[in-house]
XYZ file of C-alpha atoms in Angstrom:
678
model
C -6.711 37.460 -2.112
C -5.999 36.458 -5.691
C -8.961 36.313 -8.016
C -10.055 32.939 -9.303
C -10.328 32.102 -12.976
C -13.289 33.352 -14.935
C -16.551 31.457 -14.616
C -15.891 29.792 -17.982
C -12.404 28.789 -16.893
C -13.673 27.358 -13.637
C -16.293 25.312 -15.453
C -13.687 23.988 -17.864
C -11.528 22.940 -14.963
C -14.488 21.330 -13.196
C -15.302 19.222 -16.248
C -12.062 17.297 -15.748
C -12.620 16.664 -12.045
C -13.904 13.325 -10.754
C -13.964 11.852 -7.275
C -10.854 9.695 -7.398
C -11.366 7.051 -4.715
C -13.166 3.916 -5.919
C -12.761 1.733 -2.853
C -16.441 1.904 -1.951
C -18.439 -1.053 -3.283
C -20.792 1.082 -5.394
C -20.532 2.502 -8.905
C -18.680 5.795 -8.423
C -20.260 7.609 -11.372
C -23.754 7.060 -9.947
C -23.005 8.743 -6.605
C -23.862 12.355 -5.821
C -20.244 13.213 -4.953
C -18.823 11.981 -8.261
C -18.452 15.212 -10.269
C -18.814 18.888 -9.313
C -20.566 21.314 -11.653
C -18.067 24.071 -10.898
C -14.790 24.438 -9.102
C -14.828 25.420 -6.309
C -18.157 23.604 -5.927
C -21.276 25.202 -4.412
C -21.715 24.934 -0.646
C -24.492 22.355 -0.950
C -22.410 19.963 -3.078
C -21.987 16.611 -1.317
C -18.321 15.653 -1.054
C -18.939 12.296 0.635
C -21.507 9.536 0.937
C -22.133 6.812 3.506
C -21.658 3.074 3.001
C -25.075 2.854 1.312
C -24.270 5.664 -1.106
C -26.508 8.206 0.619
C -25.351 11.875 0.798
C -23.293 12.609 3.891
C -21.011 15.664 4.101
C -21.542 18.919 2.188
C -18.755 21.169 0.950
C -19.817 23.839 3.464
C -19.547 21.470 6.446
C -16.782 21.962 8.997
C -16.004 18.243 8.868
C -15.947 15.985 5.826
C -16.712 12.389 6.783
C -15.126 9.681 4.610
C -15.501 6.704 6.929
C -17.307 4.765 4.218
C -14.124 4.891 2.138
C -11.177 4.598 4.500
C -12.307 5.387 8.039
C -11.004 8.940 7.803
C -12.281 12.507 7.876
C -11.113 16.109 7.450
C -11.765 18.560 10.283
C -11.488 22.163 9.096
C -11.992 23.561 12.586
C -9.009 21.939 14.238
C -6.607 24.843 13.596
C -9.199 27.570 14.326
C -8.454 29.249 11.005
C -9.826 32.531 9.706
C -12.740 32.120 7.253
C -10.607 33.088 4.232
C -7.855 30.557 4.915
C -10.377 27.899 5.845
C -12.063 28.445 2.478
C -8.738 28.098 0.644
C -7.921 24.963 2.638
C -11.226 23.458 1.519
C -10.465 24.318 -2.096
C -7.087 22.611 -2.096
C -8.314 19.588 -0.100
C -11.167 19.192 -2.566
C -8.680 19.253 -5.433
C -6.622 16.465 -3.856
C -9.802 14.394 -3.780
C -10.940 15.204 -7.333
C -7.811 15.854 -9.429
C -6.095 12.586 -10.369
C -2.534 14.009 -10.687
C -2.752 15.056 -7.018
C -4.681 12.069 -5.651
C -2.312 9.744 -3.698
C -4.340 6.553 -4.081
C -6.782 6.657 -1.161
C -8.626 9.287 0.850
C -6.705 8.163 3.908
C -3.387 8.946 2.211
C -4.410 12.618 1.950
C -4.479 12.942 5.752
C -0.795 13.836 6.171
C -1.009 16.375 3.336
C -4.130 17.893 4.899
C -2.350 18.332 8.239
C 0.562 20.154 6.613
C -1.733 22.345 4.524
C -3.661 23.206 7.698
C -0.385 24.153 9.312
C 0.501 26.398 6.359
C -2.887 28.105 6.710
C -2.213 28.650 10.403
C 1.148 30.170 9.504
C -0.605 32.546 7.097
C -3.130 33.495 9.793
C -0.320 34.324 12.221
C 1.064 36.778 9.647
C -2.351 38.270 8.792
C -2.313 37.054 5.202
C -3.963 34.281 3.228
C -2.154 31.133 2.195
C -2.061 32.186 -1.462
C -0.169 35.365 -0.522
C 2.755 33.720 1.290
C 5.081 33.683 -1.733
C 4.661 37.453 -2.181
C 6.733 37.951 0.972
C 10.146 36.293 0.376
C 11.289 37.173 3.901
C 8.668 34.747 5.233
C 10.609 31.795 3.805
C 12.926 31.746 6.817
C 9.998 32.078 9.229
C 8.182 29.226 7.507
C 11.206 26.938 7.830
C 11.344 27.735 11.558
C 7.591 27.167 11.875
C 7.864 23.648 10.446
C 9.817 20.766 11.953
C 12.830 19.469 9.946
C 11.050 16.218 8.991
C 8.266 18.336 7.429
C 10.537 20.454 5.225
C 10.945 18.024 2.343
C 7.303 16.962 2.515
C 6.091 20.566 2.296
C 8.385 21.222 -0.662
C 6.788 18.278 -2.454
C 3.305 19.629 -1.748
C 4.198 23.134 -2.942
C 5.714 21.779 -6.159
C 2.674 19.586 -6.838
C 0.257 22.477 -6.289
C 2.324 24.761 -8.493
C 1.965 22.230 -11.319
C -1.797 22.189 -10.674
C -2.112 25.999 -10.651
C -4.132 26.024 -13.872
C -6.815 23.949 -12.136
C -6.547 25.369 -8.629
C -6.560 28.954 -9.859
C -3.909 30.128 -7.385
C -0.688 28.970 -5.786
C 0.903 28.900 -2.358
C 4.452 29.347 -3.632
C 6.092 30.229 -6.928
C 9.389 28.805 -8.200
C 11.481 31.545 -6.562
C 9.890 31.018 -3.146
C 10.293 27.241 -3.399
C 13.975 27.639 -4.312
C 14.405 29.878 -1.275
C 12.884 27.167 0.938
C 15.171 24.560 -0.623
C 18.197 26.654 0.352
C 16.937 27.092 3.919
C 15.642 23.588 4.621
C 17.322 21.605 7.374
C 18.654 18.225 6.314
C 16.768 15.425 7.999
C 17.445 11.703 7.761
C 14.433 9.786 9.066
C 14.903 6.603 11.045
C 14.262 4.090 8.306
C 12.421 0.863 8.957
C 14.946 -1.759 9.912
C 16.321 -4.499 7.708
C 15.711 -7.746 9.601
C 18.953 -9.779 9.807
C 18.705 -13.131 7.961
C 18.913 -15.313 11.086
C 16.116 -13.420 12.828
C 14.018 -13.315 9.653
C 14.375 -17.075 9.226
C 13.425 -17.635 12.881
C 10.274 -15.575 12.385
C 9.278 -17.427 9.214
C 10.078 -20.842 10.661
C 7.956 -20.069 13.716
C 4.968 -19.203 11.525
C 5.478 -22.408 9.527
C 5.542 -24.574 12.664
C 2.258 -23.075 13.844
C 0.670 -23.654 10.437
C 2.059 -27.226 10.293
C 0.503 -28.126 13.637
C -2.815 -26.546 12.719
C -3.150 -28.339 9.384
C -2.768 -31.696 11.132
C -5.763 -30.891 13.365
C -7.739 -28.600 11.050
C -10.734 -30.904 10.636
C -10.956 -31.586 14.385
C -10.716 -27.867 15.157
C -13.520 -27.076 12.704
C -15.790 -29.725 14.250
C -15.153 -28.456 17.779
C -15.740 -24.826 16.789
C -18.962 -25.657 14.937
C -20.328 -27.721 17.838
C -19.768 -24.834 20.259
C -21.506 -22.399 17.914
C -24.465 -24.729 17.391
C -24.796 -25.206 21.152
C -24.819 -21.451 21.734
C -27.425 -20.923 19.030
C -29.609 -23.698 20.427
C -29.450 -22.335 23.984
C -30.174 -18.765 22.886
C -33.097 -19.738 20.655
C -34.633 -21.778 23.470
C -34.478 -19.025 26.064
C -31.696 -20.285 28.336
C -29.955 -17.561 30.345
C -26.740 -19.569 30.554
C -25.748 -19.829 26.928
C -22.434 -21.624 27.366
C -22.665 -25.421 27.057
C -19.845 -25.844 29.582
C -21.075 -23.929 32.657
C -23.607 -25.113 35.294
C -24.327 -28.347 33.489
C -27.732 -29.764 34.387
C -29.058 -26.585 35.974
C -32.435 -25.193 34.813
C -31.505 -21.847 33.270
C -34.663 -20.853 31.424
C -35.161 -17.124 31.069
C -38.115 -16.039 33.189
C -41.221 -15.501 31.092
C -39.882 -17.644 28.252
C -40.433 -21.061 29.863
C -42.422 -23.348 27.625
C -43.433 -26.938 28.328
C -42.186 -27.948 24.920
C -38.939 -26.003 24.960
C -35.777 -27.957 24.217
C -33.369 -28.646 27.030
C -30.216 -26.619 27.325
C -27.428 -28.147 25.289
C -24.442 -28.983 27.492
C -21.275 -31.052 27.351
C -20.842 -33.292 30.368
C -17.436 -32.781 31.918
C -17.119 -29.226 30.634
C -14.586 -27.750 28.215
C -11.732 -29.859 29.591
C -13.357 -33.116 28.524
C -14.713 -31.508 25.335
C -11.274 -30.434 24.073
C -9.843 -33.851 24.933
C -12.673 -35.672 23.183
C -12.281 -33.556 20.058
C -8.514 -34.059 20.045
C -7.396 -30.434 20.295
C -6.439 -30.102 23.981
C -2.724 -30.700 23.316
C -2.841 -28.245 20.416
C -4.251 -25.464 22.592
C -1.817 -26.217 25.400
C 1.244 -26.252 23.136
C 0.575 -23.005 21.311
C -1.477 -20.769 23.618
C -0.756 -22.349 27.004
C -4.288 -23.561 27.640
C -4.679 -25.117 31.098
C -8.165 -26.323 32.129
C -9.912 -23.869 34.466
C -13.489 -22.897 35.206
C -12.937 -19.513 33.581
C -12.090 -18.445 30.035
C -12.315 -22.002 28.701
C -13.614 -20.938 25.311
C -11.261 -17.989 25.001
C -8.544 -20.528 24.192
C -10.360 -21.371 20.945
C -10.426 -17.735 19.821
C -6.875 -16.985 20.954
C -5.592 -20.004 19.045
C -7.605 -19.085 15.943
C -6.062 -15.598 15.995
C -2.573 -17.063 16.452
C -2.810 -19.270 13.369
C -4.519 -16.509 11.383
C -1.815 -13.974 12.229
C 0.999 -16.450 11.510
C -0.424 -17.016 8.027
C -0.774 -13.261 7.530
C 2.832 -12.673 8.644
C 3.986 -15.307 6.157
C 2.157 -13.516 3.335
C 3.536 -10.066 4.213
C 7.066 -11.474 4.448
C 6.897 -12.814 0.893
C 4.822 -10.256 -1.012
C 6.281 -6.742 -0.440
C 2.782 -5.577 0.396
C 2.082 -2.686 2.680
C 0.153 -3.574 5.815
C -3.012 -1.860 4.554
C -2.798 -3.730 1.261
C -2.495 -7.033 3.088
C -5.466 -6.251 5.325
C -7.552 -5.460 2.217
C -6.920 -8.848 0.576
C -10.019 -10.893 -0.241
C -10.518 -14.645 -0.372
C -9.976 -14.830 -4.144
C -6.647 -12.982 -4.059
C -4.368 -15.912 -4.947
C -4.030 -16.618 -8.659
C -1.591 -18.512 -10.861
C -0.473 -17.367 -14.276
C 0.905 -19.772 -16.871
C 3.896 -17.893 -18.215
C 5.263 -19.392 -21.472
C 8.834 -18.937 -20.229
C 8.676 -19.283 -16.458
C 5.808 -21.731 -16.138
C 3.373 -21.224 -13.260
C 3.805 -17.843 -11.564
C 1.977 -17.196 -8.295
C 0.373 -13.783 -7.782
C -1.700 -11.959 -5.205
C -4.391 -9.682 -6.614
C -5.920 -6.809 -4.716
C -5.930 -3.069 -4.186
C -2.784 -1.022 -3.768
C -3.159 1.827 -1.269
C -0.357 4.261 -1.817
C 1.479 6.076 -4.587
C 0.395 3.978 -7.553
C -3.401 3.654 -7.255
C -4.594 0.495 -8.946
C -7.780 -1.312 -7.965
C -6.503 -4.541 -9.467
C -2.849 -4.653 -8.423
C -0.608 -7.734 -8.601
C 2.188 -8.909 -6.319
C 4.491 -11.752 -7.339
C 4.813 -14.320 -4.535
C 6.275 -17.805 -4.056
C 3.775 -20.641 -4.499
C 4.119 -21.438 -0.774
C 1.973 -18.364 -0.078
C -1.069 -20.285 -1.343
C -0.982 -22.390 1.813
C -1.191 -19.298 4.028
C -4.046 -17.910 1.917
C -5.982 -21.166 2.300
C -5.556 -21.071 6.083
C -6.811 -17.489 6.231
C -9.743 -18.410 4.014
C -10.570 -21.279 6.360
C -10.795 -19.011 9.404
C -12.678 -16.274 7.536
C -15.323 -18.677 6.302
C -15.549 -20.456 9.666
C -16.087 -17.200 11.536
C -18.532 -15.738 9.024
C -20.596 -18.935 9.025
C -20.768 -19.044 12.827
C -21.318 -15.422 13.790
C -24.481 -13.742 15.015
C -23.390 -10.459 13.408
C -24.988 -9.148 10.222
C -22.525 -9.796 7.398
C -22.631 -7.530 4.289
C -23.411 -9.447 1.120
C -20.140 -8.562 -0.621
C -18.169 -9.875 2.373
C -20.265 -13.039 2.544
C -19.547 -13.709 -1.131
C -15.870 -12.733 -1.068
C -14.583 -12.441 2.528
C -11.562 -10.490 3.677
C -8.622 -12.761 4.419
C -8.190 -11.083 7.795
C -11.530 -11.537 9.553
C -11.911 -10.319 13.122
C -12.956 -12.140 16.288
C -16.700 -12.176 15.618
C -17.692 -15.405 17.388
C -20.343 -15.007 20.084
C -18.537 -16.470 23.082
C -16.245 -14.455 25.291
C -15.561 -10.734 25.324
C -13.588 -8.435 23.096
C -15.338 -9.201 19.828
C -14.129 -7.081 16.930
C -15.312 -5.863 13.549
C -15.669 -8.242 10.629
C -12.702 -6.694 8.828
C -9.418 -6.248 10.693
C -8.358 -2.603 10.320
C -5.299 -2.507 12.571
C -2.618 -5.096 13.164
C 0.707 -4.926 14.998
C 3.424 -7.473 14.186
C 5.522 -6.466 17.198
C 2.689 -6.977 19.686
C 1.680 -10.221 17.986
C 5.163 -11.708 18.414
C 5.505 -10.365 21.955
C 2.139 -11.748 23.127
C 2.807 -15.246 21.778
C 6.077 -16.455 23.369
C 5.148 -20.119 22.909
C 5.060 -19.635 19.151
C 7.914 -17.101 19.020
C 10.494 -18.036 21.721
C 12.283 -14.892 22.870
C 15.704 -16.554 22.705
C 15.318 -16.884 18.924
C 15.082 -13.115 18.558
C 17.946 -11.996 20.794
C 20.291 -9.820 18.715
C 23.737 -11.378 18.247
C 26.838 -9.451 17.236
C 26.475 -10.655 13.636
C 22.795 -9.660 13.610
C 23.737 -6.228 14.933
C 26.453 -5.648 12.319
C 24.255 -6.631 9.374
C 21.277 -4.584 10.570
C 23.477 -1.566 11.313
C 25.141 -1.636 7.891
C 21.769 -1.566 6.176
C 20.018 0.781 8.619
C 22.630 3.009 10.336
C 19.965 5.121 12.059
C 18.843 2.082 14.060
C 21.263 3.135 16.788
C 18.666 5.744 17.772
C 16.383 2.912 18.907
C 16.869 1.913 22.551
C 16.115 -1.757 21.837
C 18.784 -2.057 19.152
C 21.802 -3.507 20.951
C 23.674 -6.782 21.224
C 21.727 -9.120 23.551
C 18.634 -6.961 23.124
C 15.377 -8.405 21.785
C 14.493 -7.541 18.179
C 11.465 -5.241 17.929
C 9.336 -6.045 14.881
C 6.954 -3.966 12.798
C 5.139 -4.969 9.625
C 6.972 -2.530 7.353
C 10.278 -4.199 8.228
C 9.087 -7.254 6.287
C 8.569 -5.077 3.215
C 11.940 -3.393 3.413
C 13.798 -6.632 4.142
C 12.394 -8.357 1.076
C 13.126 -5.273 -1.043
C 16.767 -5.226 0.076
C 17.101 -8.945 -0.581
C 15.704 -8.431 -4.079
C 18.275 -5.742 -4.807
C 21.027 -7.956 -3.421
C 19.886 -10.821 -5.628
C 20.320 -8.820 -8.845
C 16.599 -8.602 -9.494
C 16.144 -5.780 -12.051
C 15.238 -2.431 -10.513
C 12.205 -2.165 -12.766
C 10.749 -5.406 -11.397
C 11.231 -4.226 -7.818
C 9.475 -0.972 -8.684
C 6.509 -2.885 -10.093
C 6.331 -5.262 -7.135
C 6.505 -2.446 -4.603
C 3.852 -0.399 -6.415
C 5.872 2.806 -6.567
C 5.743 5.358 -9.348
C 9.508 5.647 -9.741
C 12.471 3.360 -9.313
C 13.974 5.863 -6.889
C 11.140 5.339 -4.434
C 12.113 1.687 -4.416
C 15.730 2.692 -3.841
C 14.624 4.084 -0.476
C 13.922 0.562 0.704
C 17.170 -0.670 -0.773
C 19.325 2.091 0.687
C 22.777 0.701 1.515
C 21.882 -2.643 -0.031
C 25.349 -3.007 -1.587
C 26.804 -3.233 1.914
C 24.980 -6.499 2.407
C 26.750 -7.997 -0.587
C 30.135 -6.764 0.639
C 29.371 -8.120 4.077
C 28.770 -11.537 2.521
C 32.201 -11.508 0.825
C 30.632 -11.008 -2.588
C 31.486 -8.383 -5.208
C 29.527 -5.216 -5.831
C 28.040 -6.844 -8.925
C 24.730 -5.025 -8.581
C 26.211 -1.554 -8.999
C 28.658 -2.637 -11.694
C 25.920 -4.421 -13.620
C 23.705 -1.349 -13.461
C 26.456 0.767 -15.041
C 27.277 -1.882 -17.632
C 23.607 -2.120 -18.523
C 23.505 1.629 -19.190
C 26.558 1.297 -21.455
C 24.969 -1.568 -23.400
C 21.816 0.483 -23.948
C 23.828 3.506 -25.133
C 25.701 1.359 -27.637
C 22.461 -0.185 -28.869
C 20.898 3.237 -29.457
C 24.001 4.689 -31.105
C 24.460 1.786 -33.495
C 20.794 1.353 -34.362
C 19.591 4.941 -34.523
C 18.682 4.525 -38.168
C 17.190 1.051 -38.027
C 15.734 0.234 -34.642
C 15.656 3.399 -32.526
C 13.569 6.524 -33.005
C 14.213 9.665 -30.962
C 10.821 10.961 -29.852
C 11.649 14.581 -30.643
C 13.860 13.787 -33.627
C 17.072 14.871 -31.871
C 20.060 12.646 -31.148
C 20.403 12.750 -27.377
C 23.852 11.175 -27.043
C 26.684 13.639 -26.433
C 29.466 13.830 -29.029
C 32.175 12.729 -26.578
C 30.073 9.720 -25.584
C 29.560 8.778 -29.234
C 33.352 8.920 -29.705
C 33.885 6.551 -26.773
C 31.284 4.186 -28.216
C 33.016 4.284 -31.582
C 36.380 3.545 -29.923
C 34.842 0.784 -27.769
C 36.308 2.404 -24.649
C 34.113 0.477 -22.210
C 36.059 1.505 -19.133
C 35.513 5.223 -19.683
C 31.910 4.615 -20.692
C 31.303 2.819 -17.391
C 32.929 5.718 -15.533
C 30.545 8.133 -17.275
C 27.597 5.917 -16.373
C 28.762 5.697 -12.767
C 29.056 9.479 -12.472
C 25.713 10.019 -14.189
C 27.207 11.948 -17.119
C 25.983 9.296 -19.540
C 22.676 7.670 -18.763
C 20.290 5.261 -20.367
C 17.433 3.274 -18.847
C 14.982 0.882 -20.418
C 11.333 1.941 -20.487
C 8.138 0.451 -21.822
C 8.586 2.199 -25.185
C 12.350 1.892 -25.440
C 14.816 4.005 -23.505
C 15.137 7.101 -21.333
C 18.316 9.142 -21.607
C 18.226 10.509 -18.062
C 19.455 8.890 -14.872
C 16.173 9.509 -13.065
C 12.653 10.603 -13.892
C 9.794 11.606 -11.601
C 7.397 9.587 -13.766
C 9.440 6.391 -13.981
C 8.485 5.112 -17.447
C 8.819 1.473 -16.471
C 5.183 0.588 -15.875
C 3.575 3.214 -18.041
C 4.593 5.288 -21.028
C 2.016 8.071 -20.756
C 4.554 10.806 -20.029
C 7.220 9.420 -22.399
C 4.811 9.617 -25.345
C 3.335 12.951 -24.319
C -0.218 11.728 -23.809
C -0.344 13.946 -20.719
C -0.583 16.942 -23.063
C 3.026 18.103 -22.817
C 4.257 16.450 -26.002
C 6.769 13.590 -26.335
C 9.507 13.696 -23.704
C 12.758 15.164 -24.991
C 14.683 12.328 -23.316
C 12.615 9.485 -24.789
C 13.892 7.036 -27.396
C 11.463 4.567 -28.980
C 12.838 1.120 -29.831
C 11.280 -0.882 -32.657
C 12.357 -4.043 -30.848
C 9.579 -3.390 -28.326
C 6.922 -3.679 -31.037
C 5.766 -7.251 -30.323
C 5.413 -6.754 -26.572
C 3.625 -3.422 -26.979
C 1.181 -4.896 -29.490
C 0.307 -7.646 -27.002
C -0.074 -5.091 -24.199
C -2.260 -2.870 -26.401
C -4.595 -5.766 -27.242
C -4.781 -6.926 -23.612
C -5.595 -3.388 -22.455
C -8.271 -3.026 -25.131
C -10.017 -6.204 -23.960
C -9.870 -5.150 -20.311
C -11.158 -1.650 -21.119
C -14.394 -3.084 -22.475
C -15.111 -4.573 -19.038
C -14.212 -1.528 -16.933
C -16.384 1.357 -15.799
C -15.453 4.547 -17.651
C -13.541 7.279 -15.803
C -12.440 4.966 -12.980
C -8.707 5.221 -12.145
C -7.840 1.926 -13.834
C -9.924 2.699 -16.938
C -8.231 6.096 -17.292
C -4.818 4.554 -16.750
C -5.224 1.835 -19.401
C -6.841 4.239 -21.880
C -3.921 6.677 -21.562
C -1.431 3.825 -21.831
C -2.964 2.634 -25.099
C -2.913 6.185 -26.449
C 0.807 6.288 -25.635
C 1.349 3.008 -27.492
C -0.470 4.478 -30.505
C 1.977 7.412 -30.438
C 4.832 4.880 -30.403
C 3.501 2.993 -33.431
C 2.916 6.240 -35.302
C 6.470 7.421 -34.561
C 8.021 4.109 -35.593
C 5.676 3.827 -38.608
C 4.384 0.459 -37.439
C 0.776 -0.713 -37.472
C -0.919 -0.900 -34.061
């Protein structure tokens, strides 16, 4: 086994490590798992805490419990590894939790990486070596490819590359450059079945169905609230006064005192003469329940209709939000009651936003999603049900939830069976639609020939799904809403950079995944391929701007002119056609960034949202492909000042604090390079 760094080196590495997840409602820096003294940490170092912040799992434990963060855990016994490989697996898992460049945004997001790393350790065990020795045996590259499934090949390559970049912290590597290149040559091409693009007719049917449910509810909202509250008060009264039959609608008039609790002065059981049938009629919601959840008066399950209907309206509002926000399902489920905000933009006027936590590749505890103003209505409906349920539950509600409830609150009312947790953790759009045929008539979601053609053009791999056929019924999942909106944004000429920001991805090319084949939609609608052409023309315009303003407005970060001589000649000759051909082929590239421009067609760091890597604040020096534009000065000054104000209100060393601090350092580099005052 390779030797680790010296003790001094390990301690230096450990000084930069911090527990990266901040989703727990306590101050991270005050918890015992916040910062290790050394790396690897001692066996008695606590890697996790419970919901109250008390120590939970130690580094030496076979299972690390992170349920207080994201209902997840890491089981180091599952692969029955040898002690040496198990130890190395712990080291690398720990680094994913404590080294920000590796941390994917949440503890839960590390799960898939952990499973693949466990599998690599098992592979090493089968060959009687440790995981950090694999690359020393090039012949094992072929065996490793065979050991992994094709869908895992690309993912493993990403992990190996990331860990190679972190070698100075980890102290060892699984694969060197040569071994990784060997794996690249041997990998089997795999095209995953992408989440489907929902055809416009079916998408509109889904949205219209949710709107009809919300329309009907809003007309009877006050009556529904009164009925719900009366039922809760009756239950509370009957329980507090010792009645065995708690429901106010069953065995009316019967003495149901609990034996041993009978008191001469006890209050009578609260009942409603005529039962639930008369009650719903009197409160004016019987027709509502019948229309949307098929309520028919019976002696059984009378009150279940209230809960089923509440969930229907709640889930319709939630579907409406997901369909208009490009949020992931987990991000939507984490929304709180105060998530909807409006920003007065000097150019656009009022802009509606959702604020919350992003959960994936761009960790940000205060993320923003641009939404239409109509989303406010759905948020208000969800807030209504959350507050109603929290105010009428017998469960103990945490203080932070009582103050700022989750939008998606579970079925926590006392009556009936199947009560759930206060926060909804899992939600299935497909099952929701399927189980509510009165709200979502099946005939509206039968796939027509036009639906089939549009969906196929944008998601060719859909043919692998048995349900995808003409006259078949469309099968929904929540991620389809995200991809559909992303494709529609591409097709509407929304700038790529804006889509990247809305989708919370680190690079534009991650967003391209959702927009794969989007130009076919435009062609299918008898429109031109303006999106692609405009992208190329934009690159040409940026190249011309840099070439003609290199002395006045543009500063090359490394002092070198990055435009090829032949491209400069074409610019001088105003040969736009050839310039566009170069842009199309990728031979001449230019993209706007926060600081100015990037002279490459793609970049793993993006540069749109943040300029940390462009300016070299990450310690690697200014990027050789970066060009700073003095025309960005005003916007960057405003961003710098806004960041500075926000930094004063943030806890130090949290992900957002570190992000804004690094961003301002990058802006300072920009102003220094352009000789402007910050």
